[in-house]
C-alpha positions as a Python dict, from the first residue, in 0.01 Angstrom:
ca = {
    (1, 'M'): (0, 0, 0),
    (2, 'P'): (211, 146, -255),
    (3, 'I'): (263, 529, -296),
    (4, 'E'): (42, 711, -513),
    (5, 'Y'): (236, 937, -795),
    (6, 'P'): (-91, 1090, -986),
    (7, 'Y'): (93, 1381, -1161),
    (8, 'R'): (375, 1334, -1432),
    (9, 'I'): (602, 1553, -1581),
    (10, 'T'): (676, 1442, -1942),
    (11, 'R'): (919, 1521, -2198),
    (12, 'Q'): (830, 1465, -2559),
    (13, 'G'): (607, 1186, -2451),
    (14, 'E'): (818, 1012, -2162),
    (15, 'V'): (789, 1073, -1793),
    (16, 'V'): (1076, 1254, -1658),
    (17, 'M'): (946, 1289, -1331),
    (18, 'T'): (659, 1185, -1097),
    (19, 'L'): (479, 1403, -811),
    (20, 'R'): (227, 1315, -544),
    (21, 'S'): (-78, 1518, -484),
    (22, 'D'): (84, 1697, -197),
    (23, 'E'): (377, 1805, -430),
    (24, 'I'): (117, 2061, -615),
    (25, 'T'): (-56, 2335, -447),
    (26, 'E'): (-260, 2625, -556),
    (27, 'V'): (-146, 2969, -456),
    (28, 'N'): (-382, 3276, -580),
    (29, 'G'): (-552, 3031, -825),
    (30, 'R'): (-217, 2907, -1005),
    (31, 'E'): (-82, 2545, -956),
    (32, 'Q'): (274, 2563, -800),
    (33, 'I'): (486, 2241, -783),
    (34, 'E'): (710, 2154, -498),
    (35, 'I'): (955, 1951, -701),
    (36, 'S'): (1241, 1906, -418),
    (37, 'D'): (1118, 1570, -288),
    (38, 'S'): (1038, 1477, -664),
    (39, 'F'): (1388, 1565, -766),
    (40, 'E'): (1537, 1382, -503),
    (41, 'R'): (1344, 1079, -574),
    (42, 'L'): (1447, 1116, -948),
    (43, 'L'): (1865, 1135, -819),
    (44, 'W'): (1830, 819, -643),
    (45, 'K'): (1816, 657, -982),
    (46, 'F'): (2161, 775, -1052),
    (47, 'S'): (2487, 669, -971),
    (48, 'S'): (2701, 822, -737),
    (49, 'N'): (2953, 880, -1025),
    (50, 'N'): (2679, 1037, -1247),
    (51, 'L'): (2601, 1268, -943),
    (52, 'D'): (2935, 1379, -879),
    (53, 'K'): (2980, 1459, -1244),
    (54, 'L'): (2636, 1649, -1230),
    (55, 'K'): (2727, 1823, -928),
    (56, 'G'): (3041, 1948, -1082),
    (57, 'D'): (2861, 2061, -1409),
    (58, 'L'): (2638, 2250, -1158),
    (59, 'V'): (2951, 2447, -978),
    (60, 'K'): (3075, 2539, -1323),
    (61, 'G'): (2755, 2712, -1439),
    (62, 'K'): (2649, 2467, -1710),
    (63, 'F'): (2302, 2474, -1657),
    (64, 'F'): (2191, 2784, -1462),
    (65, 'A'): (2305, 3114, -1451),
    (66, 'E'): (2086, 3177, -1140),
    (67, 'S'): (2329, 3092, -829),
    (68, 'K'): (2031, 3022, -580),
    (69, 'M'): (1885, 2748, -824),
    (70, 'T'): (2244, 2609, -868),
    (71, 'Y'): (2310, 2637, -489),
    (72, 'D'): (1962, 2445, -420),
    (73, 'F'): (2026, 2163, -664),
    (74, 'I'): (2379, 2093, -519),
    (75, 'N'): (2240, 2085, -179),
    (76, 'I'): (1978, 1811, -304),
    (77, 'I'): (2250, 1602, -487),
    (78, 'N'): (2480, 1650, -163),
    (79, 'K'): (2184, 1535, 52),
    (80, 'V'): (2128, 1224, -183),
    (81, 'L'): (2507, 1175, -179),
    (82, 'A'): (2541, 1171, 210),
    (83, 'Q'): (2230, 972, 269),
    (84, 'R'): (2377, 682, 11),
    (85, 'K'): (2722, 724, 226),
    (86, 'F'): (2533, 660, 552),
    (87, 'M'): (2351, 351, 391),
    (88, 'Q'): (2669, 216, 271),
    (89, 'D'): (2838, 264, 621),
    (90, 'N'): (2564, 118, 806),
    (91, 'Q'): (2470, -231, 731),
    (92, 'S'): (2214, -267, 1034),
    (93, 'F'): (2036, 61, 928),
    (94, 'R'): (2018, -90, 582),
    (95, 'D'): (1895, -427, 724),
    (96, 'A'): (1634, -275, 932),
    (97, 'L'): (1460, -114, 614),
    (98, 'I'): (1430, -461, 442),
    (99, 'P'): (1055, -551, 483),
    (100, 'E'): (1010, -896, 666),
}
């Protein structure tokens, strides 16, 4: 059964990110979006070279002036890169993930 992503964040009519139901919660009557998992899923679509470039731009402060947000995004990018490296180095693990 495929995972449902009922919520979509769009920009100029195009879907840029999908969210699961549990990634949107209500706090004090207002919707709060937890995007870390969604952002990580989005980053898996990028090549490792693009992720390294994005990380470099974040380090240079090209996107956010706030250092906490920059730090969080860099950590997510590092996590995706580490997961990719692990997958590349462990063929038996990759094979185990392929459905029979």
